[in-house]
CSV table of C-alpha atoms and ligand atoms in Angstrom, one decimal:
chain,number,residue,atom,x,y,z
A,1,MET,CA,4.1,0.2,26.6
A,2,ALA,CA,7.5,2.0,26.6
A,3,PHE,CA,8.3,3.0,23.1
A,4,ASP,CA,11.8,4.3,22.4
A,5,LEU,CA,12.4,4.9,18.7
A,6,ASP,CA,16.1,5.6,19.3
A,7,LYS,CA,16.6,2.1,20.7
A,8,LEU,CA,14.7,0.6,17.9
A,9,ILE,CA,16.7,2.1,15.0
A,10,ARG,CA,19.7,0.0,13.9
A,11,GLU,CA,23.0,1.3,15.1
A,12,ASN,CA,24.5,1.4,11.6
A,13,ILE,CA,21.6,3.4,10.4
A,14,LYS,CA,22.0,5.9,13.2
A,15,ARG,CA,25.6,6.4,12.3
A,16,ILE,CA,24.9,7.3,8.6
A,17,VAL,CA,25.5,10.9,7.7
A,18,PRO,CA,23.0,11.6,4.9
A,19,TYR,CA,24.2,11.7,1.3
A,20,SER,CA,24.3,15.3,0.3
A,21,SER,CA,23.0,15.6,-3.3
A,22,ALA,CA,24.2,18.4,-5.6
A,23,ARG,CA,20.9,20.2,-5.5
A,24,SER,CA,20.5,20.2,-1.7
A,25,GLU,CA,23.9,21.8,-0.9
A,26,TYR,CA,23.5,25.3,-2.1
A,27,SER,CA,21.2,28.0,-0.9
A,28,GLY,CA,20.4,31.3,-2.4
A,29,GLU,CA,19.3,32.5,-5.9
A,30,ALA,CA,20.9,30.1,-8.4
A,31,ARG,CA,20.6,30.8,-12.1
A,32,ILE,CA,23.2,28.6,-13.7
A,33,PHE,CA,23.3,24.9,-12.7
A,34,LEU,CA,26.8,23.4,-13.3
A,35,ASP,CA,26.7,21.2,-10.2
A,36,ALA,CA,25.0,17.9,-11.1
A,37,ASN,CA,26.5,16.7,-14.4
A,38,GLU,CA,23.3,17.0,-16.2
A,39,ASN,CA,23.3,17.4,-20.0
A,40,ALA,CA,23.1,21.2,-20.7
A,41,PHE,CA,22.1,20.5,-24.3
A,42,GLY,CA,19.1,18.5,-23.4
A,43,PRO,CA,17.6,15.1,-24.2
A,44,PRO,CA,16.6,13.8,-27.6
A,45,VAL,CA,12.9,14.2,-26.5
A,46,GLY,CA,11.4,17.3,-24.9
A,47,SER,CA,13.4,19.0,-22.2
A,48,GLU,CA,11.2,19.2,-19.1
A,49,PHE,CA,13.0,16.3,-17.6
A,50,SER,CA,16.6,17.3,-18.2
A,51,ARG,CA,17.2,18.2,-14.5
A,52,TYR,CA,17.3,16.0,-11.4
A,53,PRO,CA,14.0,16.1,-9.5
A,54,ASP,CA,13.6,17.7,-6.0
A,55,PRO,CA,15.0,15.1,-3.6
A,56,ASN,CA,12.8,16.4,-0.8
A,57,GLN,CA,9.6,16.4,-2.9
A,58,SER,CA,8.8,19.6,-1.0
A,59,GLU,CA,5.9,20.9,-3.1
A,60,LEU,CA,4.2,17.5,-3.2
A,61,LYS,CA,4.7,17.0,0.6
A,62,ASN,CA,3.3,20.5,1.3
A,63,ARG,CA,0.2,19.8,-0.7
A,64,LEU,CA,-0.2,16.4,1.0
A,65,ALA,CA,0.2,18.0,4.4
A,66,GLU,CA,-2.7,20.4,3.5
A,67,VAL,CA,-4.9,17.5,2.3
A,68,THR,CA,-4.2,15.1,5.2
A,69,GLY,CA,-3.8,17.5,8.1
A,70,VAL,CA,-0.4,16.3,9.1
A,71,ARG,CA,2.9,18.3,9.0
A,72,SER,CA,5.0,17.8,5.9
A,73,SER,CA,7.8,16.6,8.1
A,74,GLN,CA,5.6,13.6,9.0
A,75,ILE,CA,5.4,12.5,5.3
A,76,PHE,CA,7.8,10.2,3.4
A,77,VAL,CA,7.3,9.9,-0.4
A,78,GLY,CA,8.6,6.7,-2.0
A,79,ASN,CA,8.9,4.9,-5.3
A,80,GLY,CA,5.7,3.1,-4.5
A,81,SER,CA,4.7,1.8,-1.0
A,82,ASP,CA,7.0,-1.0,-1.7
A,83,GLU,CA,10.0,1.3,-1.2
A,84,ALA,CA,8.6,2.5,2.1
A,85,ILE,CA,8.1,-1.1,3.3
A,86,ASP,CA,11.6,-2.0,2.4
A,87,LEU,CA,13.1,1.1,4.0
A,88,LEU,CA,11.1,0.5,7.2
A,89,ILE,CA,12.5,-3.0,7.5
A,90,ARG,CA,16.0,-1.9,6.7
A,91,THR,CA,15.8,0.9,9.3
A,92,LEU,CA,14.6,-1.3,12.1
A,93,CYS,CA,15.5,-4.9,11.5
A,94,ARG,CA,19.0,-6.4,11.8
A,95,PRO,CA,19.6,-9.1,9.1
A,96,GLY,CA,19.7,-12.6,10.5
A,97,ILE,CA,18.5,-11.4,14.0
A,98,ASP,CA,15.3,-9.5,13.9
A,99,GLU,CA,11.8,-10.3,12.6
A,100,ILE,CA,8.5,-8.8,11.5
A,101,MET,CA,5.0,-10.0,12.3
A,102,ILE,CA,2.3,-10.4,9.7
A,103,CYS,CA,-1.3,-11.5,9.8
A,104,PRO,CA,-2.1,-13.7,6.8
A,105,PRO,CA,-3.9,-13.8,4.5
A,106,THR,CA,-2.4,-10.5,3.6
A,107,TYR,CA,-0.3,-8.5,1.1
A,108,GLY,CA,2.7,-10.5,-0.1
A,109,MET,CA,5.3,-7.8,-0.2
A,110,TYR,CA,5.9,-7.7,3.6
A,111,GLU,CA,7.3,-11.2,3.4
A,112,ILE,CA,9.3,-10.6,0.3
A,113,ALA,CA,10.8,-7.4,1.7
A,114,ALA,CA,11.7,-9.3,4.9
A,115,ALA,CA,13.2,-12.2,3.0
A,116,THR,CA,15.4,-10.0,0.7
A,117,ASN,CA,16.7,-8.4,3.9
A,118,ASP,CA,17.3,-11.7,5.7
A,119,ILE,CA,14.6,-10.8,8.2
A,120,GLY,CA,12.5,-13.5,9.8
A,121,VAL,CA,8.7,-13.5,9.5
A,122,ARG,CA,6.3,-14.5,12.3
A,123,SER,CA,2.7,-14.9,11.4
A,124,VAL,CA,-0.6,-15.1,13.3
A,125,THR,CA,-3.5,-15.9,11.0
A,126,LEU,CA,-6.5,-13.6,11.0
A,127,THR,CA,-9.6,-15.0,12.7
A,128,SER,CA,-12.3,-16.6,10.5
A,129,SER,CA,-14.0,-13.3,10.3
A,130,PHE,CA,-10.7,-11.7,9.0
A,131,SER,CA,-10.0,-9.6,12.1
A,132,VAL,CA,-6.9,-9.5,14.2
A,133,ASP,CA,-6.5,-11.7,17.3
A,134,VAL,CA,-4.7,-9.0,19.2
A,135,GLU,CA,-3.8,-11.0,22.2
A,136,THR,CA,-2.3,-13.8,20.2
A,137,VAL,CA,-0.4,-11.4,18.0
A,138,LEU,CA,1.1,-9.6,21.0
A,139,ALA,CA,1.9,-12.8,22.7
A,140,ALA,CA,3.7,-14.1,19.6
A,141,THR,CA,6.0,-11.1,19.4
A,142,THR,CA,9.6,-11.4,20.8
A,143,PRO,CA,12.2,-8.8,21.6
A,144,GLN,CA,13.4,-9.3,18.1
A,145,THR,CA,10.0,-8.5,16.6
A,146,LYS,CA,10.4,-4.9,15.4
A,147,ILE,CA,7.4,-4.3,13.2
A,148,VAL,CA,3.9,-5.6,13.1
A,149,PHE,CA,2.2,-5.2,9.6
A,150,LEU,CA,-1.5,-4.7,9.5
A,151,CYS,CA,-3.4,-4.1,6.3
A,152,SER,CA,-6.7,-2.3,6.4
A,153,PRO,CA,-8.7,-2.7,4.2
A,154,ASN,CA,-6.9,-6.0,3.9
A,155,ASN,CA,-5.6,-7.5,0.7
A,156,PRO,CA,-6.9,-10.1,-0.4
A,157,THR,CA,-9.8,-10.3,2.0
A,158,GLY,CA,-11.2,-6.8,1.2
A,159,ASN,CA,-12.4,-5.9,4.7
A,160,CYS,CA,-11.3,-3.2,7.1
A,161,LEU,CA,-9.7,-4.6,10.3
A,162,PRO,CA,-11.8,-3.4,13.3
A,163,SER,CA,-10.3,-0.1,14.3
A,164,GLN,CA,-10.2,-1.2,18.0
A,165,ASN,CA,-8.0,-4.2,16.9
A,166,ILE,CA,-5.6,-1.8,15.3
A,167,LEU,CA,-5.5,0.6,18.2
A,168,ASP,CA,-5.1,-2.2,20.7
A,169,THR,CA,-2.2,-3.6,18.7
A,170,ILE,CA,-0.5,-0.2,18.6
A,171,ALA,CA,-1.0,0.5,22.3
A,172,GLY,CA,0.2,-3.0,23.3
A,173,PHE,CA,3.3,-3.2,21.2
A,174,ASP,CA,6.6,-1.5,21.9
A,175,GLY,CA,7.8,-1.8,18.3
A,176,ILE,CA,6.4,-0.2,15.2
A,177,VAL,CA,2.9,-1.0,13.9
A,178,VAL,CA,2.5,-0.3,10.2
A,179,VAL,CA,-1.0,0.1,9.0
A,180,ASP,CA,-1.2,-0.3,5.2
A,181,GLU,CA,-4.1,1.8,4.0
A,182,ALA,CA,-3.6,1.3,0.2
A,183,TYR,CA,-7.4,0.9,-0.2
A,184,ILE,CA,-8.6,3.3,2.6
A,185,HIS,CA,-10.2,5.7,0.1
A,186,TYR,CA,-12.8,3.1,-0.8
A,187,ALA,CA,-13.7,2.4,2.9
A,188,ASP,CA,-16.1,4.1,5.2
A,189,GLU,CA,-13.6,3.8,8.1
A,190,LEU,CA,-11.4,6.8,8.9
A,191,SER,CA,-7.7,6.8,8.1
A,192,MET,CA,-5.3,6.2,11.1
A,193,VAL,CA,-3.3,9.2,9.9
A,194,SER,CA,-5.3,11.4,12.3
A,195,ARG,CA,-4.0,9.2,15.2
A,196,LEU,CA,-0.3,9.8,14.5
A,197,ASP,CA,0.2,12.4,17.3
A,198,ASP,CA,-1.3,9.9,19.8
A,199,TYR,CA,0.9,7.0,18.8
A,200,PRO,CA,4.6,7.5,18.2
A,201,ASN,CA,4.9,3.9,17.1
A,202,LEU,CA,2.3,4.2,14.3
A,203,VAL,CA,3.2,4.2,10.6
A,204,VAL,CA,0.4,4.6,8.0
A,205,LEU,CA,1.1,3.7,4.4
A,206,GLN,CA,-1.0,5.1,1.5
A,207,THR,CA,-0.4,5.1,-2.2
A,208,PHE,CA,-1.2,6.8,-5.5
A,209,SER,CA,-1.6,3.3,-7.1
A,210,LYS,CA,-5.2,2.5,-6.2
A,211,ALA,CA,-7.9,5.2,-5.8
A,212,TRP,CA,-5.7,7.9,-7.2
A,213,GLY,CA,-5.4,5.7,-10.3
A,214,LEU,CA,-1.6,6.3,-10.8
A,215,ALA,CA,-0.1,2.8,-10.4
A,216,GLY,CA,2.3,3.4,-13.3
A,217,LEU,CA,3.9,6.5,-11.7
A,218,ARG,CA,5.0,4.6,-8.6
A,219,ILE,CA,4.3,6.9,-5.6
A,220,GLY,CA,3.8,5.5,-2.2
A,221,LEU,CA,3.4,7.5,1.1
A,222,ALA,CA,4.4,6.8,4.7
A,223,PHE,CA,3.0,8.9,7.5
A,224,ALA,CA,4.8,8.7,10.9
A,225,SER,CA,6.6,10.6,13.6
A,226,GLU,CA,9.0,13.3,12.4
A,227,ALA,CA,11.9,11.3,13.9
A,228,LEU,CA,11.1,8.1,12.0
A,229,ILE,CA,10.4,10.0,8.7
A,230,ALA,CA,13.7,11.9,9.1
A,231,THR,CA,15.5,8.5,9.3
A,232,LEU,CA,13.7,7.1,6.2
A,233,ASN,CA,14.6,10.3,4.3
A,234,LYS,CA,18.2,9.9,5.4
A,235,ILE,CA,18.6,6.4,3.8
A,236,LYS,CA,16.4,6.7,0.8
A,237,PRO,CA,18.0,7.1,-2.6
A,238,PRO,CA,18.1,10.8,-3.1
A,239,TYR,CA,16.1,11.0,-6.3
A,240,ASN,CA,13.7,8.2,-5.6
A,241,VAL,CA,10.6,9.9,-7.0
A,242,SER,CA,10.8,11.1,-10.6
A,243,GLN,CA,10.0,14.7,-11.7
A,244,ALA,CA,7.1,13.4,-13.8
A,245,ALA,CA,5.7,11.5,-10.8
A,246,GLN,CA,5.9,14.6,-8.6
A,247,GLU,CA,4.3,16.8,-11.2
A,248,ILE,CA,1.5,14.5,-12.1
A,249,ALA,CA,0.7,13.7,-8.4
A,250,LEU,CA,0.4,17.4,-7.7
A,251,LYS,CA,-2.0,17.8,-10.6
A,252,ALA,CA,-4.0,14.8,-9.5
A,253,LEU,CA,-4.4,16.3,-6.0
A,254,ASP,CA,-6.0,19.4,-7.6
A,255,ARG,CA,-8.7,17.2,-9.1
A,256,ARG,CA,-10.3,15.9,-6.0
A,257,ASP,CA,-13.7,16.1,-7.7
A,258,LEU,CA,-12.6,13.5,-10.3
A,259,PHE,CA,-10.9,11.4,-7.7
A,260,GLU,CA,-14.1,11.2,-5.7
A,261,GLN,CA,-16.2,10.5,-8.8
A,262,ALA,CA,-14.0,7.5,-9.7
A,263,ILE,CA,-14.3,6.2,-6.1
A,264,ALA,CA,-18.1,6.5,-6.3
A,265,ARG,CA,-18.2,4.7,-9.6
A,266,THR,CA,-16.0,1.9,-8.2
A,267,LYS,CA,-18.3,1.5,-5.2
A,268,GLU,CA,-21.4,1.4,-7.4
A,269,GLN,CA,-19.8,-1.2,-9.7
A,270,ARG,CA,-18.7,-3.2,-6.6
A,271,ARG,CA,-22.3,-3.3,-5.4
A,272,PHE,CA,-23.4,-4.3,-8.9
A,273,LEU,CA,-20.9,-7.1,-9.1
A,274,GLU,CA,-21.8,-8.4,-5.6
A,275,SER,CA,-25.5,-8.5,-6.5
A,276,ALA,CA,-24.9,-10.2,-9.8
A,277,LEU,CA,-22.3,-12.7,-8.6
A,278,VAL,CA,-24.5,-14.0,-5.8
A,279,ARG,CA,-26.9,-15.5,-8.3
A,280,PHE,CA,-24.4,-18.0,-9.8
A,281,ARG,CA,-24.4,-21.6,-8.5
A,282,CYS,CA,-20.6,-21.7,-8.6
A,283,VAL,CA,-20.3,-18.8,-6.3
A,284,GLU,CA,-20.4,-20.0,-2.7
A,285,LYS,CA,-19.5,-16.9,-0.8
A,286,ILE,CA,-18.9,-13.2,-1.4
A,287,TYR,CA,-16.9,-11.6,1.3
A,288,PRO,CA,-17.9,-8.0,2.2
A,289,SER,CA,-15.4,-5.5,0.6
A,290,ASP,CA,-14.2,-2.1,1.7
A,291,ALA,CA,-11.8,-2.0,-1.3
A,292,ASN,CA,-11.9,-2.0,-5.1
A,293,PHE,CA,-11.9,-5.8,-5.3
A,294,ILE,CA,-14.0,-8.6,-4.1
A,295,LEU,CA,-12.9,-11.9,-2.6
A,296,VAL,CA,-15.2,-14.7,-3.9
A,297,ARG,CA,-15.3,-18.3,-2.9
A,298,VAL,CA,-16.3,-20.5,-5.7
A,299,SER,CA,-16.8,-24.3,-6.2
A,300,ASP,CA,-13.6,-24.7,-8.3
A,301,ALA,CA,-11.3,-21.7,-8.2
A,302,THR,CA,-8.7,-23.0,-10.5
A,303,GLY,CA,-11.3,-24.2,-13.0
A,304,LEU,CA,-13.0,-20.8,-13.1
A,305,TYR,CA,-9.7,-19.0,-13.2
A,306,GLU,CA,-8.6,-20.9,-16.2
A,307,TYR,CA,-11.9,-20.6,-18.0
A,308,LEU,CA,-11.8,-16.8,-17.5
A,309,LEU,CA,-8.2,-16.7,-18.7
A,310,LYS,CA,-9.1,-18.6,-21.9
A,311,ASN,CA,-11.6,-15.9,-22.5
A,312,CYS,CA,-8.9,-13.2,-22.0
A,313,ILE,CA,-10.1,-12.2,-18.5
A,314,VAL,CA,-7.5,-12.3,-15.8
A,315,VAL,CA,-8.4,-12.4,-12.1
A,316,ARG,CA,-6.3,-13.4,-9.1
A,317,ASP,CA,-6.4,-17.0,-7.9
A,318,ARG,CA,-5.9,-16.7,-4.1
A,319,SER,CA,-6.9,-20.3,-3.3
A,320,ARG,CA,-3.5,-21.2,-2.0
A,321,ALA,CA,-3.6,-18.4,0.7
A,322,ARG,CA,-4.6,-19.3,4.2
A,323,LEU,CA,-8.4,-19.0,4.9
A,324,CYS,CA,-8.9,-18.4,1.1
A,325,GLU,CA,-9.4,-21.9,-0.1
A,326,GLN,CA,-11.2,-21.8,-3.5
A,327,CYS,CA,-11.2,-18.1,-3.5
A,328,LEU,CA,-10.7,-15.7,-6.4
A,329,ARG,CA,-9.9,-12.0,-6.0
A,330,ILE,CA,-11.7,-9.9,-8.6
A,331,THR,CA,-10.8,-6.3,-9.2
A,332,VAL,CA,-13.8,-4.1,-9.8
A,333,GLY,CA,-13.7,-3.0,-13.5
A,334,THR,CA,-15.7,-0.6,-15.6
A,335,GLU,CA,-19.3,-1.3,-16.3
A,336,GLU,CA,-18.5,-2.9,-19.6
A,337,GLU,CA,-15.7,-5.1,-18.2
A,338,ASN,CA,-17.9,-6.3,-15.3
A,339,LYS,CA,-20.7,-7.2,-17.7
A,340,GLU,CA,-18.3,-9.2,-19.8
A,341,LEU,CA,-17.0,-10.9,-16.7
A,342,LEU,CA,-20.5,-11.9,-15.7
A,343,LEU,CA,-21.4,-13.1,-19.2
A,344,THR,CA,-18.3,-15.3,-19.2
A,345,ILE,CA,-19.1,-16.8,-15.8
A,346,GLU,CA,-22.6,-17.5,-17.1
A,347,LYS,CA,-21.1,-19.3,-20.1
A,348,TYR,CA,-18.8,-21.2,-17.7
A,349,GLU,CA,-21.8,-22.4,-15.6
A,350,THR,CA,-23.8,-23.6,-18.5
A,351,SER,CA,-20.8,-25.6,-19.8
A,352,THR,CA,-19.9,-27.0,-16.4
A,353,VAL,CA,-21.5,-30.2,-15.2
A,354,TYR,CA,-22.2,-30.2,-11.4
B,1,PLP,C1,-1.5,-2.3,-4.2
B,1,PLP,C2,-1.0,-2.3,-2.8
B,1,PLP,C3,0.0,-1.5,-2.3
B,1,PLP,C4,0.6,-0.5,-3.3
B,1,PLP,O1,1.9,-0.6,-3.5
B,1,PLP,P1,2.6,0.5,-4.5
B,1,PLP,O2,4.0,0.0,-4.4
B,1,PLP,O3,2.4,1.8,-3.8
B,1,PLP,O4,2.0,0.4,-5.8
B,1,PLP,C5,0.4,-1.4,-1.0
B,1,PLP,N1,-0.2,-2.3,-0.1
B,1,PLP,C6,-1.2,-3.1,-0.5
B,1,PLP,C7,-1.8,-4.0,0.5
B,1,PLP,C8,-1.6,-3.2,-1.8
B,1,PLP,O5,-2.6,-4.1,-2.1
């Protein structure tokens, strides 16, 4: 497939000269900063956040480059992955003309980001085993289809897409393929980040919101070719990642031991939940998970959902999603939380007449 990024990027985006923020215009040894209209007398609380953050997130990107084995110029840091998804769509898709392709059931934000930008959405449902029907996906693309979104491990189904499916889609498509790896750290599959140099049309999304445990900080990552990353950086809001977020993410990266410990505990609890859930009469199917949640088909999803909610336990009712009829998506909790969940389902079963 002939891939030409320059042809793919919208003309108006190509014409943009990047906004030059105060802090990125000078070079040399600065000591007194009277360039950005910050308050020299400081905030009412603390003072570590009185200055604008580094718009290039250089320190964080350099550390991420070490950790992931890519160049820091191949990394975009965003205010959550959601910002990367939105910027990718705005970079490549012309409102009212272009479209994206998604493979439902999948993460809802691709569609929302497309809709807010007046971008059409084509969809090819996953197969019954939740893999990608590559031929059908490729055949359903049009010259206006600029991005195919694949999610692996997929939300809400929990499985990794077969890596050959992903590679065939990338190789067979002349637009961008985004592989959303929000849950990759829980999976045995390798990240597609190592394939970036083989595929100029590949974008990999990761996040600090899941295995890194920092959802409240809002840090999402996009890994891609230097040319595409440079374009995302050009159009992002200059200070899109806060100082606090950059600092805490750096600290987190230094505690890989604790990160891996939490992943191990999550997987152990996932196995525990799977083996316990299987014994309930109301549980009809437990889908295999490579993530920190489990998709479960039950006899009455809405009934169980509401019963759990009455007992102050909230899970996700996915029963309206394609291929997910009567399915709940349950996040793996702590040992105590999972035990309470199981006790509550047991109570539900004894109080429900079949
Ligand atoms: C949770 C999740 C994300 C994370 O989004 P953030 O904006 O980084 O918090 C991305 N993709 C998928 C599929 C998710 O489930």
